[in-house]
Amino acid sequence: MQIHESAENYLEAILILKKRNGQVRSIDIANELSFSKPSVSVAMKNLRTNGYISVDEDGFISLLEKGQEIAEKIYERHTLISNWLIQLGVDPKIAAEDACRIEHVISEESFAAMKAHAVQEN
């Protein structure tokens, strides 16, 4: 199933917030991404309906297996690409913004080659 870039961003944000705070609610995502609470609510409903997340009775959000896989994939891409750009001399803020766009469109083959090259350098 093809997942949209916006859904990937939400899943990645949930992963990051979970690592940072230990738990995630819709308001945390809205604050992290600077989105309105109603927009986040609609997105969470769609992610829940499609089996990417679960929401407990207290409103805490957890990634389900397929949501976790996507979030980790996008986060790995973001981290590697932004670090690589920073090493090339790009301002960290710009590197993070560019990585956020590139992470969604780069092919598996190109990312694998970048990852292999990055491992060889270290």
CSV table of N, CA and C in Angstrom, one decimal:
chain,number,residue,atom,x,y,z
A,1,MET,N,0.8,-1.2,0.0
A,1,MET,CA,0.0,0.0,0.0
A,1,MET,C,0.9,1.2,0.0
A,2,GLN,N,0.6,2.2,-0.9
A,2,GLN,CA,1.3,3.4,-1.0
A,2,GLN,C,0.8,4.4,0.1
A,3,ILE,N,1.8,5.0,0.8
A,3,ILE,CA,1.4,5.9,1.9
A,3,ILE,C,1.9,7.3,1.5
A,4,HIS,N,1.1,8.3,1.8
A,4,HIS,CA,1.4,9.7,1.3
A,4,HIS,C,2.5,10.3,2.2
A,5,GLU,N,3.2,11.3,1.7
A,5,GLU,CA,4.3,11.9,2.4
A,5,GLU,C,3.8,12.5,3.7
A,6,SER,N,2.6,13.1,3.7
A,6,SER,CA,2.1,13.7,5.0
A,6,SER,C,2.0,12.6,6.1
A,7,ALA,N,1.5,11.4,5.7
A,7,ALA,CA,1.3,10.3,6.6
A,7,ALA,C,2.7,9.9,7.1
A,8,GLU,N,3.7,9.8,6.2
A,8,GLU,CA,5.1,9.5,6.6
A,8,GLU,C,5.6,10.5,7.7
A,9,ASN,N,5.3,11.8,7.4
A,9,ASN,CA,5.7,12.8,8.4
A,9,ASN,C,5.1,12.6,9.7
A,10,TYR,N,3.8,12.3,9.8
A,10,TYR,CA,3.1,12.1,11.0
A,10,TYR,C,3.7,10.9,11.8
A,11,LEU,N,3.9,9.8,11.0
A,11,LEU,CA,4.5,8.6,11.7
A,11,LEU,C,5.9,8.9,12.2
A,12,GLU,N,6.7,9.6,11.4
A,12,GLU,CA,8.0,10.0,11.9
A,12,GLU,C,8.0,10.8,13.2
A,13,ALA,N,7.0,11.8,13.2
A,13,ALA,CA,6.9,12.7,14.3
A,13,ALA,C,6.5,11.9,15.6
A,14,ILE,N,5.6,10.9,15.4
A,14,ILE,CA,5.2,10.0,16.5
A,14,ILE,C,6.4,9.3,17.1
A,15,LEU,N,7.2,8.7,16.2
A,15,LEU,CA,8.5,8.0,16.6
A,15,LEU,C,9.4,8.9,17.4
A,16,ILE,N,9.6,10.1,16.8
A,16,ILE,CA,10.6,11.1,17.5
A,16,ILE,C,10.0,11.5,18.9
A,17,LEU,N,8.7,11.8,18.9
A,17,LEU,CA,8.1,12.2,20.2
A,17,LEU,C,8.1,11.1,21.2
A,18,LYS,N,7.9,9.9,20.8
A,18,LYS,CA,8.0,8.7,21.7
A,18,LYS,C,9.4,8.6,22.2
A,19,LYS,N,10.4,8.7,21.4
A,19,LYS,CA,11.8,8.6,21.9
A,19,LYS,C,12.1,9.8,22.9
A,20,ARG,N,11.6,10.9,22.6
A,20,ARG,CA,11.9,12.1,23.4
A,20,ARG,C,11.1,12.1,24.7
A,21,ASN,N,9.8,11.8,24.6
A,21,ASN,CA,8.9,12.0,25.8
A,21,ASN,C,8.4,10.7,26.4
A,22,GLY,N,8.5,9.6,25.7
A,22,GLY,CA,8.0,8.4,26.3
A,22,GLY,C,6.6,8.1,25.9
A,23,GLN,N,5.8,9.1,25.6
A,23,GLN,CA,4.4,8.9,25.2
A,23,GLN,C,4.0,10.1,24.3
A,24,VAL,N,3.0,9.9,23.5
A,24,VAL,CA,2.6,10.8,22.5
A,24,VAL,C,1.1,11.0,22.5
A,25,ARG,N,0.7,12.3,22.4
A,25,ARG,CA,-0.7,12.6,22.3
A,25,ARG,C,-0.9,13.5,21.0
A,26,SER,N,-2.1,13.6,20.5
A,26,SER,CA,-2.3,14.5,19.3
A,26,SER,C,-1.8,15.9,19.5
A,27,ILE,N,-2.0,16.5,20.7
A,27,ILE,CA,-1.5,17.8,20.9
A,27,ILE,C,0.0,17.9,20.8
A,28,ASP,N,0.7,16.9,21.2
A,28,ASP,CA,2.2,16.9,21.1
A,28,ASP,C,2.6,16.9,19.6
A,29,ILE,N,1.9,16.2,18.8
A,29,ILE,CA,2.1,16.1,17.3
A,29,ILE,C,1.8,17.5,16.7
A,30,ALA,N,0.7,18.1,17.1
A,30,ALA,CA,0.3,19.4,16.6
A,30,ALA,C,1.4,20.4,16.9
A,31,ASN,N,1.9,20.4,18.2
A,31,ASN,CA,2.9,21.3,18.6
A,31,ASN,C,4.2,21.1,17.8
A,32,GLU,N,4.6,19.8,17.7
A,32,GLU,CA,5.9,19.4,17.0
A,32,GLU,C,5.9,19.9,15.5
A,33,LEU,N,4.8,19.7,14.9
A,33,LEU,CA,4.7,19.9,13.4
A,33,LEU,C,4.1,21.3,13.1
A,34,SER,N,3.7,22.0,14.1
A,34,SER,CA,3.0,23.3,13.9
A,34,SER,C,1.8,23.2,13.0
A,35,PHE,N,1.0,22.2,13.3
A,35,PHE,CA,-0.3,21.9,12.6
A,35,PHE,C,-1.4,22.2,13.6
A,36,SER,N,-2.6,22.5,13.0
A,36,SER,CA,-3.8,22.7,13.9
A,36,SER,C,-4.2,21.4,14.5
A,37,LYS,N,-4.8,21.5,15.7
A,37,LYS,CA,-5.3,20.3,16.3
A,37,LYS,C,-6.4,19.5,15.5
A,38,PRO,N,-7.3,20.2,14.8
A,38,PRO,CA,-8.2,19.5,14.0
A,38,PRO,C,-7.6,18.7,12.8
A,39,SER,N,-6.5,19.3,12.2
A,39,SER,CA,-5.8,18.6,11.1
A,39,SER,C,-5.1,17.3,11.7
A,40,VAL,N,-4.5,17.4,12.8
A,40,VAL,CA,-3.9,16.3,13.4
A,40,VAL,C,-4.9,15.2,13.8
A,41,SER,N,-6.0,15.6,14.3
A,41,SER,CA,-7.1,14.7,14.6
A,41,SER,C,-7.6,13.9,13.4
A,42,VAL,N,-7.8,14.6,12.3
A,42,VAL,CA,-8.2,13.9,11.1
A,42,VAL,C,-7.1,12.9,10.6
A,43,ALA,N,-5.8,13.3,10.7
A,43,ALA,CA,-4.7,12.5,10.3
A,43,ALA,C,-4.6,11.2,11.2
A,44,MET,N,-4.8,11.4,12.5
A,44,MET,CA,-4.7,10.3,13.4
A,44,MET,C,-5.8,9.3,13.1
A,45,LYS,N,-7.0,9.8,12.8
A,45,LYS,CA,-8.1,8.9,12.5
A,45,LYS,C,-7.8,8.1,11.3
A,46,ASN,N,-7.3,8.7,10.2
A,46,ASN,CA,-6.9,8.0,9.0
A,46,ASN,C,-5.8,7.0,9.3
A,47,LEU,N,-4.8,7.3,10.1
A,47,LEU,CA,-3.7,6.4,10.4
A,47,LEU,C,-4.2,5.2,11.2
A,48,ARG,N,-5.1,5.5,12.1
A,48,ARG,CA,-5.7,4.5,13.0
A,48,ARG,C,-6.6,3.5,12.1
A,49,THR,N,-7.4,4.1,11.3
A,49,THR,CA,-8.3,3.3,10.4
A,49,THR,C,-7.5,2.4,9.5
A,50,ASN,N,-6.3,2.9,9.0
A,50,ASN,CA,-5.5,2.1,8.1
A,50,ASN,C,-4.5,1.2,8.8
A,51,GLY,N,-4.6,1.1,10.1
A,51,GLY,CA,-3.7,0.2,10.9
A,51,GLY,C,-2.3,0.6,11.1
A,52,TYR,N,-2.0,1.9,11.1
A,52,TYR,CA,-0.6,2.3,11.3
A,52,TYR,C,-0.4,2.7,12.8
A,53,ILE,N,-1.5,3.1,13.5
A,53,ILE,CA,-1.3,3.5,14.9
A,53,ILE,C,-2.5,3.0,15.7
A,54,SER,N,-2.4,3.0,17.0
A,54,SER,CA,-3.5,2.7,17.9
A,54,SER,C,-3.5,3.9,18.9
A,55,VAL,N,-4.7,4.2,19.4
A,55,VAL,CA,-4.9,5.2,20.4
A,55,VAL,C,-5.7,4.6,21.5
A,56,ASP,N,-5.1,4.8,22.7
A,56,ASP,CA,-5.7,4.2,23.9
A,56,ASP,C,-6.8,5.1,24.5
A,57,GLU,N,-7.5,4.6,25.5
A,57,GLU,CA,-8.6,5.4,26.1
A,57,GLU,C,-8.2,6.7,26.7
A,58,ASP,N,-6.9,6.9,27.0
A,58,ASP,CA,-6.4,8.2,27.5
A,58,ASP,C,-5.9,9.1,26.4
A,59,GLY,N,-6.0,8.6,25.1
A,59,GLY,CA,-5.5,9.5,24.0
A,59,GLY,C,-4.0,9.3,23.7
A,60,PHE,N,-3.4,8.3,24.3
A,60,PHE,CA,-2.0,8.1,23.9
A,60,PHE,C,-1.9,7.3,22.7
A,61,ILE,N,-1.0,7.7,21.8
A,61,ILE,CA,-0.8,7.1,20.5
A,61,ILE,C,0.4,6.2,20.5
A,62,SER,N,0.2,5.0,19.9
A,62,SER,CA,1.3,4.1,19.7
A,62,SER,C,1.4,3.7,18.2
A,63,LEU,N,2.6,3.4,17.7
A,63,LEU,CA,2.8,2.9,16.4
A,63,LEU,C,2.5,1.4,16.4
A,64,LEU,N,1.7,1.0,15.4
A,64,LEU,CA,1.6,-0.4,15.2
A,64,LEU,C,2.7,-0.9,14.3
A,65,GLU,N,2.8,-2.2,14.1
A,65,GLU,CA,4.0,-2.7,13.4
A,65,GLU,C,4.3,-2.0,12.0
A,66,LYS,N,3.3,-1.9,11.2
A,66,LYS,CA,3.5,-1.3,9.9
A,66,LYS,C,3.8,0.2,10.0
A,67,GLY,N,3.2,0.8,11.0
A,67,GLY,CA,3.5,2.3,11.2
A,67,GLY,C,4.9,2.4,11.7
A,68,GLN,N,5.3,1.5,12.6
A,68,GLN,CA,6.7,1.6,13.2
A,68,GLN,C,7.7,1.4,12.0
A,69,GLU,N,7.5,0.5,11.1
A,69,GLU,CA,8.4,0.2,10.0
A,69,GLU,C,8.6,1.4,9.2
A,70,ILE,N,7.5,2.1,8.8
A,70,ILE,CA,7.6,3.3,8.0
A,70,ILE,C,8.3,4.4,8.7
A,71,ALA,N,7.9,4.6,10.0
A,71,ALA,CA,8.5,5.7,10.8
A,71,ALA,C,10.0,5.5,10.9
A,72,GLU,N,10.5,4.3,11.2
A,72,GLU,CA,11.9,4.0,11.3
A,72,GLU,C,12.6,4.2,10.0
A,73,LYS,N,12.0,3.8,8.9
A,73,LYS,CA,12.6,4.0,7.6
A,73,LYS,C,12.8,5.5,7.3
A,74,ILE,N,11.8,6.3,7.5
A,74,ILE,CA,11.8,7.7,7.2
A,74,ILE,C,12.8,8.4,8.1
A,75,TYR,N,12.8,8.0,9.4
A,75,TYR,CA,13.7,8.6,10.4
A,75,TYR,C,15.2,8.3,10.0
A,76,GLU,N,15.4,7.1,9.6
A,76,GLU,CA,16.8,6.7,9.2
A,76,GLU,C,17.2,7.6,8.0
A,77,ARG,N,16.4,7.7,7.1
A,77,ARG,CA,16.7,8.5,5.9
A,77,ARG,C,17.0,9.9,6.3
A,78,HIS,N,16.1,10.5,7.1
A,78,HIS,CA,16.2,11.9,7.5
A,78,HIS,C,17.6,12.1,8.2
A,79,THR,N,17.9,11.2,9.2
A,79,THR,CA,19.1,11.4,10.0
A,79,THR,C,20.3,11.3,9.1
A,80,LEU,N,20.4,10.2,8.2
A,80,LEU,CA,21.5,10.1,7.4
A,80,LEU,C,21.7,11.2,6.4
A,81,ILE,N,20.6,11.6,5.7
A,81,ILE,CA,20.7,12.7,4.7
A,81,ILE,C,21.1,14.0,5.4
A,82,SER,N,20.5,14.3,6.5
A,82,SER,CA,20.8,15.6,7.1
A,82,SER,C,22.2,15.6,7.7
A,83,ASN,N,22.7,14.5,8.3
A,83,ASN,CA,24.1,14.5,8.7
A,83,ASN,C,25.0,14.6,7.6
A,84,TRP,N,24.7,13.9,6.5
A,84,TRP,CA,25.6,14.0,5.3
A,84,TRP,C,25.7,15.4,4.8
A,85,LEU,N,24.6,16.1,4.7
A,85,LEU,CA,24.6,17.5,4.2
A,85,LEU,C,25.3,18.4,5.1
A,86,ILE,N,25.2,18.2,6.4
A,86,ILE,CA,25.9,19.0,7.4
A,86,ILE,C,27.4,18.8,7.2
A,87,GLN,N,27.8,17.5,7.0
A,87,GLN,CA,29.3,17.2,6.8
A,87,GLN,C,29.8,17.9,5.5
A,88,LEU,N,28.9,18.1,4.6
A,88,LEU,CA,29.3,18.8,3.3
A,88,LEU,C,29.4,20.3,3.5
A,89,GLY,N,29.0,20.8,4.7
A,89,GLY,CA,29.1,22.2,5.0
A,89,GLY,C,27.8,22.9,4.9
A,90,VAL,N,26.7,22.2,4.7
A,90,VAL,CA,25.3,22.9,4.7
A,90,VAL,C,24.9,23.2,6.1
A,91,ASP,N,24.3,24.4,6.3
A,91,ASP,CA,23.8,24.9,7.5
A,91,ASP,C,22.9,23.8,8.1
A,92,PRO,N,23.0,23.5,9.4
A,92,PRO,CA,22.1,22.4,10.0
A,92,PRO,C,20.6,22.6,9.8
A,93,LYS,N,20.2,23.8,9.8
A,93,LYS,CA,18.7,24.1,9.7
A,93,LYS,C,18.3,23.8,8.2
A,94,ILE,N,19.1,24.2,7.3
A,94,ILE,CA,18.8,24.0,5.9
A,94,ILE,C,19.0,22.5,5.6
A,95,ALA,N,20.0,21.9,6.1
A,95,ALA,CA,20.2,20.4,5.9
A,95,ALA,C,19.0,19.6,6.4
A,96,ALA,N,18.4,20.0,7.6
A,96,ALA,CA,17.3,19.3,8.1
A,96,ALA,C,16.0,19.5,7.2
A,97,GLU,N,15.9,20.7,6.7
A,97,GLU,CA,14.7,21.0,5.8
A,97,GLU,C,14.8,20.3,4.5
A,98,ASP,N,16.0,20.3,3.9
A,98,ASP,CA,16.3,19.5,2.7
A,98,ASP,C,16.1,18.0,2.9
A,99,ALA,N,16.6,17.5,4.0
A,99,ALA,CA,16.5,16.1,4.3
A,99,ALA,C,15.0,15.7,4.4
A,100,CYS,N,14.2,16.6,4.9
A,100,CYS,CA,12.8,16.3,5.1
A,100,CYS,C,12.1,16.2,3.7
A,101,ARG,N,12.6,16.9,2.8
A,101,ARG,CA,12.0,16.7,1.4
A,101,ARG,C,12.5,15.5,0.7
A,102,ILE,N,13.9,15.3,0.8
A,102,ILE,CA,14.5,14.3,0.0
A,102,ILE,C,14.1,12.9,0.6
A,103,GLU,N,13.9,12.7,1.9
A,103,GLU,CA,13.6,11.4,2.5
A,103,GLU,C,12.4,10.7,1.9
A,104,HIS,N,11.5,11.5,1.3
A,104,HIS,CA,10.3,10.9,0.8
A,104,HIS,C,10.4,10.5,-0.7
A,105,VAL,N,11.3,11.1,-1.4
A,105,VAL,CA,11.4,10.8,-2.8
A,105,VAL,C,12.6,10.0,-3.3
A,106,ILE,N,13.6,9.8,-2.4
A,106,ILE,CA,14.8,9.1,-2.8
A,106,ILE,C,14.4,7.6,-3.0
A,107,SER,N,15.0,7.0,-4.0
A,107,SER,CA,14.7,5.6,-4.3
A,107,SER,C,15.4,4.7,-3.2
A,108,GLU,N,14.9,3.5,-3.1
A,108,GLU,CA,15.6,2.5,-2.2
A,108,GLU,C,17.0,2.3,-2.6
A,109,GLU,N,17.3,2.2,-3.9
A,109,GLU,CA,18.6,2.0,-4.5
A,109,GLU,C,19.6,3.1,-4.1
A,110,SER,N,19.1,4.3,-4.4
A,110,SER,CA,20.0,5.5,-4.1
A,110,SER,C,20.3,5.6,-2.6
A,111,PHE,N,19.3,5.4,-1.8
A,111,PHE,CA,19.5,5.5,-0.3
A,111,PHE,C,20.4,4.4,0.1
A,112,ALA,N,20.3,3.2,-0.4
A,112,ALA,CA,21.2,2.1,0.0
A,112,ALA,C,22.6,2.5,-0.4
A,113,ALA,N,22.8,3.1,-1.5
A,113,ALA,CA,24.2,3.5,-1.9
A,113,ALA,C,24.7,4.5,-1.0
A,114,MET,N,23.9,5.5,-0.7
A,114,MET,CA,24.3,6.6,0.2
A,114,MET,C,24.7,6.0,1.6
A,115,LYS,N,23.9,5.1,2.1
A,115,LYS,CA,24.1,4.5,3.4
A,115,LYS,C,25.4,3.7,3.4
A,116,ALA,N,25.6,2.9,2.3
A,116,ALA,CA,26.8,2.1,2.2
A,116,ALA,C,28.1,3.0,2.2
A,117,HIS,N,27.9,4.1,1.5
A,117,HIS,CA,29.1,5.1,1.4
A,117,HIS,C,29.3,5.7,2.7
A,118,ALA,N,28.3,6.1,3.4
A,118,ALA,CA,28.4,6.7,4.7
A,118,ALA,C,29.1,5.7,5.7
A,119,VAL,N,28.7,4.5,5.6
A,119,VAL,CA,29.3,3.4,6.5
A,119,VAL,C,30.8,3.3,6.2
A,120,GLN,N,31.2,3.4,4.9
A,120,GLN,CA,32.6,3.2,4.5
A,120,GLN,C,33.4,4.4,5.1
A,121,GLU,N,32.8,5.6,5.1
A,121,GLU,CA,33.5,6.8,5.6
A,121,GLU,C,33.8,6.7,7.1
A,122,ASN,N,33.0,6.1,7.8
A,122,ASN,CA,33.1,6.0,9.3
A,122,ASN,C,33.9,4.9,9.7
